[in-house]
Amino acid sequence: MALVLACGLLLSGLAWLPSAASPPSVGTPTQPLPVSSEALALQSPWSRPESYPLSLRPRADLYRPSAEWLGRLILPTPEELAGPVAPREDWVWIELEQAPADAQDWVGRRLRLLWAEDPALQRLVRAVTTDIRFGEAARRLAARGDVVPSRLDGRGQVGPLQSLAGARPADDLTVLLEGVQRRGDQVRIARPPVQISGRWQALVRFEGRANDSQTDGLWWVRHYDRRSGRFDGPRETIRVPLLPPDRFGRRMFDPSGLERSEANREGWWIQGAPAADGVFTAQALEPRALLTPRPRQQIRGTEASLSGLLRSSWSPPQLIRGTLASTALLPDGAAPLQWQPGDRALLMHLFGGIGGADGEPVSGWTVTGHFAFGEARVVEDPFSGQPRLQIRYHQIYANNPNGIVAGSQDWSAYGGNLQRGWLGTRPFSDALIPLGPQVLDAIALQAELLAARYRSGDGRGVALVTAATSCVQDSAQALWIALQQLQQQGPGQAEVSLVDPPARQAVVPASAAERERLRRLGQALDHLLTPFGRVRADWVHNSRLVLAGERGTFQASQKPLDVLLSWRSLLPRGAHDSLAAELLRAGLPLQLLRTNQIPGADPRLEPVAPTILLGQLPVAGTLVARLGDALFPPPQAAGIAWPLLLLAVYAPLALWLGRRDGLLPRTWSWPPLPRLLRRGVATALMPAFGEELLFRGLLLPHPLAGLTPLQVGPWIALSTGLFVLYHPLAGRLWYPQGRLLFDDPRFLLQCSLLGLVCALAYSITGSLWWAVLIHWLAVLLWLEPLQGRRLLGDIRAPDR
């Protein structure tokens, strides 16, 4: 009996060993599962295209197609690409899911998708076409759970369409098409495909769950009735599936609390398709309250707008889970935003971090976030007849566990997608700046080219995030090249490769107002993209390949010098705020759209603001930002007029006061030039640079911070006061030979005047170097030709 019991215990212990050694079924933020979030999501049938039969259609009076041309991309096999009838250019298969009325017979068919036969467009396609060979970096990313384009490994001449269709392991990428040309059984496009989620769309309000189950995802919704202007249309049961947690144990979107959400009052655009059981199943949600053009709040005046952008938009009151906001920032002289259908706007996107019990780890007290450009269009909502914002992101996105693919993405694919969208887990900020088509088309083109390079990894198959190459650095590169493109073309010229050939003759020159807006925009952005007045060599090289048609290989420099040359676009928060602030200073209005983890019912998540370097250490982060702005100001900040004026006032005043009080001699005595130069170098380092770094660079807010003169005044008083008090303290602690002089009221008066002038020079110009120059000249001239060294240790007045 004892033997049987012992054997039973042994077997039971062995039975526990596999479960103890096997990986957990749900990951955590600190112990993620060793598979991609994309693979985990595909365990649910609601993440797979075959769950939505094309033969099933929702009610035509309640639903509309999400786009006129829409379909699922399918990567051709190597055999299909090499076939005798296969085109010898970049192409993929597309299974059309939506088409115009005169092409309904194409719906459900597998057709070839190719680029339009346009020389300029074909040249750009060839520029980003490359062979793909995986290396160690690709294998390393795949092993850690990132999605890599494994089906493209070993293929030759992979163009942007193939890199898009093959970006994920399965053929599940849905796109809308623009500039479509029908050629037999081919579909040719003049513009890059745009990723989108769901082929059908409706406008609804959630009323509650259809039953007590939390897992079947069935909800009661009420459709919008255009005649009444209210949500009193037909009632329907739809499905909002609860998808599996990602590799970190978080659900990308938890629908709990949808009916109680602040956003539910104005309803949601739902996008999806009927499942095999006939129930309409949402694949994406878009909050109508956010995408209504009319802002909920307005802030007038340049200084108030800068404060709203730089301090208020990510402050704790604006980071409440489940909330959203829409705020217009109107600088001095800017008219209120009056959005009309057809208007277009540049979009600057920024997202923050995931906090709370299930939040993501923060490295080095820095929440990097993510940056992207994009575009917002005002269109007429087919359900309500009212204007709405249609948002598109130009995502330059590195390989990631979620299967987010670089390229243009509709809001439904990036923000509201239930599988990959960030609406439910991250705080968003989208800044909209009304602009004409010239700028927007140029930025879209350059961002698409860089996105294609990210998908192919310039032949390596993967894109890595580094200090020199990242979402924000390469978005800045796309913007800089776009500005060069506009300068080459001149105002009023559109980028032909992004305009349908039949429509090119309809392009009209830009108005005088638009040319002026473009000029101010170019100045504002160039100041930030080239903080030293010099452009990164790889950006220049790549612009020549794109704009001049030169042949060669794209470059992505990792040199520290190039990181320094583009340091203002090093982190997303800094780039977003700096660019937006420059646009406000240039007189351009903008509208901020903010969301915080909608619908916000998950108590284990909290929105976290993106930060600058060391931003979660309040004092350290502020000081790092001040030093960077002070030492590397935009070129225009270091204007010469104000420093010269201050020097012209300060020098005679300081001389008069010093001679009146007997502190300075009435004659000059110049030392030999070698000694003057030697001592000039020493005084430049200390006290000029060292003291200015401390008392001006660290203590004073930089002009880019957007403070008013009244707000800066107390800081100047504090800086000057501490600068004066510093000298008696130095005489007592580490510079005893200057104690008598540093206690002398006459000397302290000179310190007060010098500190005030240096503070004004810095606060006006934004460049610490002018303050250093004034300080250096004052100290050097006082020590040498004005014989100040005689007073260090001897307070007796000099001979008159």
CSV table of C-alpha atoms in Angstrom, one decimal, residues 217 237-238 284 350 456 480 487 496 545 585 598 615 650 761 777:
chain,number,residue,atom,x,y,z
A,217,GLY,CA,-19.7,40.4,-27.7
A,237,THR,CA,-27.9,43.4,-32.4
A,238,ILE,CA,-24.2,43.6,-33.5
A,284,ALA,CA,-13.2,49.2,-36.0
A,350,LEU,CA,1.6,61.9,-31.2
A,456,SER,CA,11.6,46.4,-47.2
A,480,TRP,CA,12.5,68.2,-45.3
A,487,GLN,CA,11.0,74.8,-53.6
A,496,VAL,CA,2.2,64.9,-60.6
A,545,LEU,CA,17.6,60.1,-55.5
A,585,ARG,CA,4.3,81.6,-34.0
A,598,ILE,CA,-11.6,55.2,-24.9
A,615,GLY,CA,10.6,63.8,-18.7
A,650,TYR,CA,25.2,98.1,-21.2
A,761,ALA,CA,19.8,88.8,-24.3
A,777,LEU,CA,33.6,90.5,-23.1
